[in-house]
Coordinates of C-alpha atoms in Angstrom, one line a residue:
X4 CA 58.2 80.2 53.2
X5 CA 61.0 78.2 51.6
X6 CA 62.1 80.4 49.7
X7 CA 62.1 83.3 52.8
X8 CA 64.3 80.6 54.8
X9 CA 66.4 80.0 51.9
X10 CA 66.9 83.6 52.0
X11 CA 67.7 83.9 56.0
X12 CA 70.1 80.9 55.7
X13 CA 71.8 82.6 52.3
X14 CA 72.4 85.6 54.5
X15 CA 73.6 84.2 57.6
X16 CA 76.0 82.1 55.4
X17 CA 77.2 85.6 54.0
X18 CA 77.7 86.9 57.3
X19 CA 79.8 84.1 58.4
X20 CA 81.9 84.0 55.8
X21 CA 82.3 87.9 55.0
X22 CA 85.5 89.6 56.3
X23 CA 84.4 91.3 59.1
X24 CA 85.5 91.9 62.9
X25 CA 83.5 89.0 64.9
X26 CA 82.0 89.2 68.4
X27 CA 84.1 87.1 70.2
X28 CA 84.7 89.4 73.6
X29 CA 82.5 87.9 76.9
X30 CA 82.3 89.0 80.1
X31 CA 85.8 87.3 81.2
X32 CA 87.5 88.3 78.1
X33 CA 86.2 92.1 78.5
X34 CA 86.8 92.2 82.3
X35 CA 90.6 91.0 81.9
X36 CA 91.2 94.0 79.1
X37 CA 89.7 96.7 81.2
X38 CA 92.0 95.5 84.2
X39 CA 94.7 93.8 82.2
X40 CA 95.0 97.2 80.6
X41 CA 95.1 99.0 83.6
X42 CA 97.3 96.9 85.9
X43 CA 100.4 97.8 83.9
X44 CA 103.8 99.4 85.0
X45 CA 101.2 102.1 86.7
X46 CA 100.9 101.1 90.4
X47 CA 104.4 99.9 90.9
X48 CA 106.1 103.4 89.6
X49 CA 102.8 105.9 90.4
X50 CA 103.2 105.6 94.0
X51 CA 106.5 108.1 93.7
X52 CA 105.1 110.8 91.6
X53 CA 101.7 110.6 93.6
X54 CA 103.5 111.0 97.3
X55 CA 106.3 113.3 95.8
X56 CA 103.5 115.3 94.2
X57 CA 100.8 114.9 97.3
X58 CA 103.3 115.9 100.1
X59 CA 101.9 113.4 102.8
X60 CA 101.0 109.4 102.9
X61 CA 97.2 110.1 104.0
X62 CA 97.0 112.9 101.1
X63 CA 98.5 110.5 98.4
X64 CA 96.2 107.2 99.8
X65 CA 93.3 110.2 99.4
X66 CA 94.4 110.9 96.1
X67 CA 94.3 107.0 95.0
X68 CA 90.7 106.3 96.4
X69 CA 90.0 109.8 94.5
X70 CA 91.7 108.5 91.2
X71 CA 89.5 105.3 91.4
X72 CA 86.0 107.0 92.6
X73 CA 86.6 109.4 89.3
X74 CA 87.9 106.5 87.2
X75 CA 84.7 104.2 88.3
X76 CA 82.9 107.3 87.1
X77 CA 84.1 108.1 84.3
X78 CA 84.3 104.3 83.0
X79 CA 80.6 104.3 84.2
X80 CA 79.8 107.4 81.8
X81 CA 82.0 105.4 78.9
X82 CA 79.2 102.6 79.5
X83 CA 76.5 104.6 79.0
X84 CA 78.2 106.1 75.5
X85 CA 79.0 102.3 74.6
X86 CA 75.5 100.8 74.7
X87 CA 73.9 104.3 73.1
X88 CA 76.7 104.4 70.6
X89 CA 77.3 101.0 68.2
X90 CA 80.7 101.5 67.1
X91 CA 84.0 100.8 68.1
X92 CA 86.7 103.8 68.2
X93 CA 85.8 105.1 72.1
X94 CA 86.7 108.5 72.3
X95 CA 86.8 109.1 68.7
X96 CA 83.4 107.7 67.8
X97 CA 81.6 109.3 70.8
X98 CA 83.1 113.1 69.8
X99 CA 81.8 112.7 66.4
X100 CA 78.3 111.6 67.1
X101 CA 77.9 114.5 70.1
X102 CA 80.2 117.2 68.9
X103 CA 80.5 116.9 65.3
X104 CA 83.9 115.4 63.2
X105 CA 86.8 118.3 63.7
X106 CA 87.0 117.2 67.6
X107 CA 87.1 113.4 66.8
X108 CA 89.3 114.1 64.1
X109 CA 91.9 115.6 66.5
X110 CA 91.3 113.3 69.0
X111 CA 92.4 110.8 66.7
X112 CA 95.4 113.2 65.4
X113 CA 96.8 113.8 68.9
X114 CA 96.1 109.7 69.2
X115 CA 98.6 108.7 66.9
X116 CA 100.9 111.6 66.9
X117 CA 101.9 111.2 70.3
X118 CA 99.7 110.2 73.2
X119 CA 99.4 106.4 71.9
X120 CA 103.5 105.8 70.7
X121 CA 104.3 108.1 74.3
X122 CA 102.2 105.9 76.6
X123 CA 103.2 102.3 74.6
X124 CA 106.9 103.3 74.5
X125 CA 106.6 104.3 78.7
X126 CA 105.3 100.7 79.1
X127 CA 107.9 98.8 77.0
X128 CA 111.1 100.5 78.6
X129 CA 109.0 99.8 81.9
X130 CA 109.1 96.0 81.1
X131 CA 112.4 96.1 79.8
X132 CA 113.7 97.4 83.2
X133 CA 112.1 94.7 85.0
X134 CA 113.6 92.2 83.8
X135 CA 117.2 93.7 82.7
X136 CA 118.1 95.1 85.7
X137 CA 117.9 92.5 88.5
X138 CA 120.4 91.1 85.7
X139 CA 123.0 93.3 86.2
X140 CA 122.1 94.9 90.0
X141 CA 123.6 96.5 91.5
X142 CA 125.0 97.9 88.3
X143 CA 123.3 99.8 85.7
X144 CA 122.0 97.9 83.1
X145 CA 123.2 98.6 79.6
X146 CA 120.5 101.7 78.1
X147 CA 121.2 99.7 74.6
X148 CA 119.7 96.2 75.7
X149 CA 117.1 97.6 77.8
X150 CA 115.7 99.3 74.8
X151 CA 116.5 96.2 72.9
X152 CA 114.1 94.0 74.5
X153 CA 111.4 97.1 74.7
X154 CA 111.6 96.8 70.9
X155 CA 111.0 92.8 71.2
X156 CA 108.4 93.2 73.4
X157 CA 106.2 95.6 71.6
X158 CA 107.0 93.4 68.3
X159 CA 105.8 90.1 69.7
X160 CA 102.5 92.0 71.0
X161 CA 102.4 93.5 67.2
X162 CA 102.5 89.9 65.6
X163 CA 100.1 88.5 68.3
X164 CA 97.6 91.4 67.4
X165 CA 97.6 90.8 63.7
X166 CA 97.5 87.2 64.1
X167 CA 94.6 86.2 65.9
X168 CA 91.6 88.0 67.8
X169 CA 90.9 84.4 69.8
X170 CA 95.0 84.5 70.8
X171 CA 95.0 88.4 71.8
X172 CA 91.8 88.0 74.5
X173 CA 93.3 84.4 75.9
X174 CA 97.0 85.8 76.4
X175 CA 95.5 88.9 78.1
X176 CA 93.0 86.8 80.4
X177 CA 96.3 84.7 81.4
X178 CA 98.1 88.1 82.1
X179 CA 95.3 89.5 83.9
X180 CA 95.2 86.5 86.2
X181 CA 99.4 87.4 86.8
X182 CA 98.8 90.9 87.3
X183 CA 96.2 90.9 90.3
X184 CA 98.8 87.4 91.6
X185 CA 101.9 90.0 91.7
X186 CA 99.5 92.4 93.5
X187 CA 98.1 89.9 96.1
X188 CA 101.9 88.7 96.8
X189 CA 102.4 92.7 97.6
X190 CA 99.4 92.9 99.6
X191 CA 99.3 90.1 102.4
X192 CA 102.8 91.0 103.8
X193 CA 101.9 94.7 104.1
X194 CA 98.6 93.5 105.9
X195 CA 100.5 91.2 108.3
X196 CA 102.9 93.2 109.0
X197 CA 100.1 96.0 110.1
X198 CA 98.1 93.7 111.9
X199 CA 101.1 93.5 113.9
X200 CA 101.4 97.2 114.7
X201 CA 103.4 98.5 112.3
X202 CA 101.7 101.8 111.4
X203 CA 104.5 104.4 112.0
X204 CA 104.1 106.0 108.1
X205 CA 100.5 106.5 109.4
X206 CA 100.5 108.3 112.3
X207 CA 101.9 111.5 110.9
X208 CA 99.8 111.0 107.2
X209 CA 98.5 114.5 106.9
X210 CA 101.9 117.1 107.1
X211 CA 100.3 119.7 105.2
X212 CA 102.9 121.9 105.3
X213 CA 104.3 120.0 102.8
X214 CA 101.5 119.8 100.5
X215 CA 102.0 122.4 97.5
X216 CA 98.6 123.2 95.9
X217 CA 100.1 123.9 92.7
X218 CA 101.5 120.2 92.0
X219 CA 98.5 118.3 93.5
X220 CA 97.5 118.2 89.5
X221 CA 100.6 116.3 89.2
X222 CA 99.7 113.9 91.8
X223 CA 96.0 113.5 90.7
X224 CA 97.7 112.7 86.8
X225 CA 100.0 110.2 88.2
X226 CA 97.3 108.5 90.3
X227 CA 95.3 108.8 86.9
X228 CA 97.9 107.4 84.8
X229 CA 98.1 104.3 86.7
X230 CA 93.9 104.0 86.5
X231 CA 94.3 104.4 83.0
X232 CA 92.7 102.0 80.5
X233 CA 88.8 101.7 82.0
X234 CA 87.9 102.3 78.4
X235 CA 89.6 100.6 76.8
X236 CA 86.8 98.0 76.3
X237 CA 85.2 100.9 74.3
X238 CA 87.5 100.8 71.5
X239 CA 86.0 97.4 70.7
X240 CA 82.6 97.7 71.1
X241 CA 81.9 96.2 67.5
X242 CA 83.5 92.5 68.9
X243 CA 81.7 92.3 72.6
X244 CA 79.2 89.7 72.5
X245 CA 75.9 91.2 74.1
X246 CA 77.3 94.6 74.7
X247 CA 74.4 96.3 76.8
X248 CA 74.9 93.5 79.4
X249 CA 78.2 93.3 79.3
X250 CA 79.6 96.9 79.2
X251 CA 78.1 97.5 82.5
X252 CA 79.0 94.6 84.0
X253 CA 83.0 94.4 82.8
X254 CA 82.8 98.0 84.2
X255 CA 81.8 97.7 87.9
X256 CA 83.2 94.5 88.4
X257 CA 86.7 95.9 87.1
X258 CA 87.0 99.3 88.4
X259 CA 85.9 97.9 92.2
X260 CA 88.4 95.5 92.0
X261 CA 91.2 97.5 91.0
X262 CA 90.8 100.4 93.3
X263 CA 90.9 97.8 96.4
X264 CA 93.9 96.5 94.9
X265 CA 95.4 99.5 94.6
X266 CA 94.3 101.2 97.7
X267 CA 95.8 97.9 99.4
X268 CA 98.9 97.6 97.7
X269 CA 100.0 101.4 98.5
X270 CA 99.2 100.7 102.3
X271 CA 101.4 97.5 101.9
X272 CA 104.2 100.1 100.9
X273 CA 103.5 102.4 103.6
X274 CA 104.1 99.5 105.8
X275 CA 107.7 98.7 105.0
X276 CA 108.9 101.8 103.4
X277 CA 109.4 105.5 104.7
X278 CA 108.4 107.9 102.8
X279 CA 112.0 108.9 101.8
X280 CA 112.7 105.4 100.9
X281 CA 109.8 105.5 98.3
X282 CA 110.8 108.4 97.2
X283 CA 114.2 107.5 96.5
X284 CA 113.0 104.4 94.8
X285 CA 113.0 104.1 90.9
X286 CA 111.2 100.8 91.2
X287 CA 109.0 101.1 94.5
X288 CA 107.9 97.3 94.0
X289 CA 111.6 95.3 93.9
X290 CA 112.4 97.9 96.8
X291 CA 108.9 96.4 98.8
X292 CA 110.2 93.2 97.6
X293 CA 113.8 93.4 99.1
X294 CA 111.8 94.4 102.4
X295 CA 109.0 92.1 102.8
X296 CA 109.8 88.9 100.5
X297 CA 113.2 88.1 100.7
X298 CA 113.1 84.8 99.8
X299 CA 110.9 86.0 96.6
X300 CA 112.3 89.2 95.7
X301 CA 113.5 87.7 92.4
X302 CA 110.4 86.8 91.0
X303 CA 108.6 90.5 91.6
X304 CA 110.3 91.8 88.8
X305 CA 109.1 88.9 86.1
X306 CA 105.8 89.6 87.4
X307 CA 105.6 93.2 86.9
X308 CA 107.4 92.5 83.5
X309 CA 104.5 90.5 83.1
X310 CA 102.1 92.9 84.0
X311 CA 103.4 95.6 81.6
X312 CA 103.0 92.7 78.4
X313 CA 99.7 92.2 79.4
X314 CA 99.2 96.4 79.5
X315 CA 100.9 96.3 76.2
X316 CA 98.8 93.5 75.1
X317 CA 95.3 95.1 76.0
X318 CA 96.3 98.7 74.5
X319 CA 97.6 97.5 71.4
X320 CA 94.3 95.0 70.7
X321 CA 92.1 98.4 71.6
X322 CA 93.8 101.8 70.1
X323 CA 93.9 100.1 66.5
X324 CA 90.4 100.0 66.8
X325 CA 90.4 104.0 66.6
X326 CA 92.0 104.4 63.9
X327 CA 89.9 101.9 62.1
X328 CA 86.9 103.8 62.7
X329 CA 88.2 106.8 61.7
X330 CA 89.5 105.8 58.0
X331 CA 86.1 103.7 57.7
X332 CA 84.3 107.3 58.3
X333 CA 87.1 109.0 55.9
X334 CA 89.0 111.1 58.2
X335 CA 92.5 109.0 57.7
X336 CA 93.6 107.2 54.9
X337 CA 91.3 103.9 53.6
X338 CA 93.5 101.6 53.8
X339 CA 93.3 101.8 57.8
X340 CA 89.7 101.1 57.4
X341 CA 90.9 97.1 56.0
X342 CA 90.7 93.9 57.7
X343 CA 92.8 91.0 56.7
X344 CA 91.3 88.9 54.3
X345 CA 91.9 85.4 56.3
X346 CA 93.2 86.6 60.0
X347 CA 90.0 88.9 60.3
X348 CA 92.1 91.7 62.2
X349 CA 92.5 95.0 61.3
X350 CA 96.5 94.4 60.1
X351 CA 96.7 97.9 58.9
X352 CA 95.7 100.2 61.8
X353 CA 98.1 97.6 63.7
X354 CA 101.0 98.1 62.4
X355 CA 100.6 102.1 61.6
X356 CA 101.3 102.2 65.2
X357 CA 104.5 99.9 65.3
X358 CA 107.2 102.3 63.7
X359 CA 105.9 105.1 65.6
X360 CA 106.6 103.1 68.9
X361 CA 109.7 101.8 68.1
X362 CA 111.3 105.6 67.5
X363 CA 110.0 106.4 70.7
X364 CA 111.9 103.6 72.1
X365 CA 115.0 104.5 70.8
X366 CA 114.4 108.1 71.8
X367 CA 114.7 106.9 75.4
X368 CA 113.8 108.9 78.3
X369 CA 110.5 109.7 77.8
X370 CA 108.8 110.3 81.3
X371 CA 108.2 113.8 80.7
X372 CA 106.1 113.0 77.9
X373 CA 103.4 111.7 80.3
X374 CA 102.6 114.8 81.6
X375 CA 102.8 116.0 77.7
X376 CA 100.2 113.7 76.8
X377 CA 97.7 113.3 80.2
X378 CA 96.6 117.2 79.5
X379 CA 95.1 116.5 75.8
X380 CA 94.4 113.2 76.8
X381 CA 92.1 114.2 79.8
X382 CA 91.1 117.3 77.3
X383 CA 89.3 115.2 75.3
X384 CA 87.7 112.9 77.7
X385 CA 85.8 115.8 79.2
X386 CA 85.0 116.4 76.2
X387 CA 83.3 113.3 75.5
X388 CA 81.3 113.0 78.6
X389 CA 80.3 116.3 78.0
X390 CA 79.1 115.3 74.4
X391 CA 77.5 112.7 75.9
X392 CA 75.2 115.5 78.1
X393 CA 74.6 117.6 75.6
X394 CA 73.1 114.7 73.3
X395 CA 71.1 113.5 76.3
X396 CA 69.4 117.1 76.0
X397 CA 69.0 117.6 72.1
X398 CA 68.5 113.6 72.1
X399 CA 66.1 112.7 75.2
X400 CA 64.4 109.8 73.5
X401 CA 67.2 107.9 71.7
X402 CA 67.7 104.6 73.0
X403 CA 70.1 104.4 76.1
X404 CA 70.4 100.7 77.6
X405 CA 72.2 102.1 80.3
X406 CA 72.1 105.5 81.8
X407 CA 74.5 106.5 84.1
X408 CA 72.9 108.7 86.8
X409 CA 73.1 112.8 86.0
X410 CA 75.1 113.4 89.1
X411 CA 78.0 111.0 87.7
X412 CA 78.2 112.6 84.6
X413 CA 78.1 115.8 85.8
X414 CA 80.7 115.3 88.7
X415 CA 83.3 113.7 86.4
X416 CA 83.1 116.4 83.5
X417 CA 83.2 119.4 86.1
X418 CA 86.6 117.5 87.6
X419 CA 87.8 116.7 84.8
X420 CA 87.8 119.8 83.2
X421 CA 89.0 121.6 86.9
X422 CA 92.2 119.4 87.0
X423 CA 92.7 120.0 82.9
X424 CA 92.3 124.0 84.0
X425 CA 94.4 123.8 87.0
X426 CA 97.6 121.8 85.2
X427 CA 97.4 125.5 83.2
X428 CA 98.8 126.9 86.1
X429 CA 101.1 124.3 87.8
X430 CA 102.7 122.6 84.5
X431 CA 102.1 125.6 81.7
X432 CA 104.9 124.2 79.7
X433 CA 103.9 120.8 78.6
X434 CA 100.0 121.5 78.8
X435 CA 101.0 124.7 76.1
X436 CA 103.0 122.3 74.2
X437 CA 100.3 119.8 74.5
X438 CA 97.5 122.1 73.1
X439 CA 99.8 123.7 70.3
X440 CA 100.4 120.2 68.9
X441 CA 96.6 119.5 69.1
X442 CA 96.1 122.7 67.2
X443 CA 98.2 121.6 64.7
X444 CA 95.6 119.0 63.2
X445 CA 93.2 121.4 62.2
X446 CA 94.9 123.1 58.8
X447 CA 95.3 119.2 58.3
X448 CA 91.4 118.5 58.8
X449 CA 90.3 121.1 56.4
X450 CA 93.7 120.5 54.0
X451 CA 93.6 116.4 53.9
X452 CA 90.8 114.9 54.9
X453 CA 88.6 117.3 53.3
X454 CA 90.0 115.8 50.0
X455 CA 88.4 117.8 47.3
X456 CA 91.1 120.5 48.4
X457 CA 93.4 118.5 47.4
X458 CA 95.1 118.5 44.0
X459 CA 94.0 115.7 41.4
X460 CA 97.5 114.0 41.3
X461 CA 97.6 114.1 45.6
X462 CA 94.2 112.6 45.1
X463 CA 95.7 110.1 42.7
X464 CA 98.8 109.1 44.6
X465 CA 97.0 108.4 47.4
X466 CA 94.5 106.3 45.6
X467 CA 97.5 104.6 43.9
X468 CA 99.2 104.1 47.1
X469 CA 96.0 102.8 49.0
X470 CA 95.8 100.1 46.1
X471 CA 99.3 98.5 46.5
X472 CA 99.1 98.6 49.9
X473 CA 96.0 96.5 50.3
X474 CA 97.9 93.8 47.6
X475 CA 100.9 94.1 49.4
X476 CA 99.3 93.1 52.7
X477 CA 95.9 91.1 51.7
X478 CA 93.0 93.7 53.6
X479 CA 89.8 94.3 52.3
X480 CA 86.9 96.7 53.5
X481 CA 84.7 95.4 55.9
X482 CA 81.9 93.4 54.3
X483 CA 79.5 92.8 56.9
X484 CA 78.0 95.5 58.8
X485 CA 78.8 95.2 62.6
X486 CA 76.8 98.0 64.6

């Protein structure tokens, strides 16, 4: 018996000490990432692509409360696929245990080639904006400084990431709280001023002669965009304490609180602005703020800033996470698989990502790539839930701690994959573009990452490269098994 708890204590010792990624997420924790992640620069520069793209202020508020019903469902599905499926990774991990490793593997490819450095780089000029321009209003601010601080921004998120897992979750919970404050100061003087009567913008909110079917896609991805990050808590399955309980929970609680926000905030616009004036607003929430807070207009614009670190902050502590999957199951390079010996984060996959960011920033204008990247993006998480069916019917009596109801799934595959078909024919362009680049991943699948193809000295470089890198930067494999 001693020597049994001997044994027990000698192993939980190990596991304490072993370099490993530790649960450390809770419910709060996990609820601020999924909205601190989605509260970004979204809702306060969506709100012009979805009523340019919509035609009509009842069309676009319909096409917000349909961005959050699907959103809800699909974040519902990524539950499901969270508690059946151990790992971290999201997307990645849930394609290769459904559909087998060449989709994960160019989910992961299309990841880091552009959909991860495009998205990051949107959200650091975003913050940038915010705070350089009310600087230099009612000039333009200087393109050189506003990419500057981008580049500042997106390296003080790096450090923080690589630093400290405890440091990453409290600076987003702070944030998170900032976020839905900057939302709540938009929302009660749009409410006040419509329970005074001021509903002009609504009574003509369905001219449908200016709807154009063939760029409602657009306004669905733009409402979508700004939705985006529900599963994000997904990509770190491996560190949320009690995950079948809290997966759900962080989910529901999230999603319904974020589409009331957002539904609210876009009638608070409606209240004070025109149509035209939105639509000839590059930042729709310091042009609400000129309106409706005069006294505070200044301090909109450090809280939006604010809200784009914190969607910084939550998309740089999850996407990592991907990549650190996929070199732990060998489809990208090992040393992306390491964890710091002493900080316990996965330094590696973290930084990979910096570089690639930061030449995005200084590429500047990069709005079109949003578009670019939503197709493949969307692509891939049909493609998921869709895995996820398909295992339910080879797999009908694996464990599932929470099952998502058949109609959900089914509902937010089929629309899924309908918008995906339908941006074929309104933006063939960048969806071609989009699927040519994902195509390029797969001579690299079967020529890299199948490695016996490879020649022995490629094999031995990379070996001998691996090596000095985990030296040069103190990571080790995992050592204790975390799912």
């Amino acid at each position: 018996m001693d020597g049994a708890q001997m044994k027990t204590e000698s192993e939980e010792k190990k596991e304490e000490d072993g370099v490993h990624l530790r649960r450390q997420i809770g419910l709060l924790p996990a609820i601020s990432i999924i909205i601190g992640t989605v509260v970004g620069s979204g809702i306060f520069i969506a709100p012009k692509g979805v009523l340019m793209n919509s035609g009509s202020v009842g069309l676009s508020l319909l096409v917000w409360l349909f961005c959050g019903v699907l959103s809800m469902f699909g974040a519902l599905c990524y539950a499901e696929l969270g508690t059946t499926f151990t790992k971290s990774g999201a997307h990645y991990t849930y394609l290769l245990e459904t559909l087998g490793p060449l989709p994960a593997f160019l989910r992961l490819w299309v990841e880091f080639l552009f959909i991860r450095p495009a998205v990051t780089s949107y959200v650091c000029l975003a913050f940038a904006r915010y705070v350089v321009e009310p600087l230099y209003a009612p000039c333009d601010a200087p393109a050189v400084l506003i990419k500057l601080l981008g580049i500042v921004a997106i390296t003080f998120v790096v450090v923080v990431n690589c630093w400290s897992v405890t440091m990453t979750s409290r600076i987003q919970v702070v944030l998170t709280f900032v976020k839905v404050f900057a939302l709540v100061l938009i929302i009660i003087p749009g409410m006040m001023a419509l329970t005074k009567g001021k509903t002009h913008n609504f009574q003509k909110g369905f001219e449908l002669e200016s709807l154009t079917p063939g760029r409602l896609p657009l306004a669905f991805y733009n409402g979508l965009y700004a939705y985006a990050g529900w599963f994000y808590l997904n990509f770190v399955t491996e560190e949320v304490i009690n995950p079948n309980r809290t997966f759900p929970l962080a989910i529901i609680f999230s999603m319904l609180i974020v589409t009331a926000l957002y539904l609210m905030v876009n009638v608070a616009y409606y209240t004070m602005m025109t149509p035209a004036e939105l639509l000839m607003s590059d930042a729709v929430a310091v042009t609400f703020a000129n309106r409706a807070l005069q006294g505070m207009a200044s301090v909109i614009p450090v809280l939006v800033a604010l809200s784009c670190l914190g969607a910084l902050n939550g998309g740089f502590f999850g996407a990592p996470r991907m990549l650190f999957v996929g070199a732990r199951e060998g489809h990208w390079p090992q040393i992306f698989s390491m964890i710091h010996i002493r900080r316990q984060t996965p330094l590696p996959a973290v930084l990979l990502l910096y570089p690639l960011v930061v030449l995005m920033i200084l590429n500047g204008e990069i709005y079109q790539l949003i578009n670019f990247a939503s197709f493949t993006r969307w692509f891939f998480i049909a493609l998921a839930t869709l895995g996820m069916l398909v295992h339910r019917h080879r797999f009908p009596l694996h464990p599932r701690p929470f099952r998502v109801p058949l109609f959900v799934a089914v509902t937010f595959t089929v629309v899924c994959f309908f918008i995906v078909g339908l941006s074929l024919y309104s933006d063939p362009w960048n969806t071609g573009g989009s699927c040519a680049l994902t195509l390029t991943g797969v001579p690299i699948y079967y020529l890299i990452v199948q490695q016996y193809r490879l020649p022995h000295r490629w094999r031995h470089a990379f070996n001998y490269c691996n090596t000095q890198l985990q030296i040069l930067l103190e990571v080790v494999q995992q050592e204790v098994k975390t799912y």
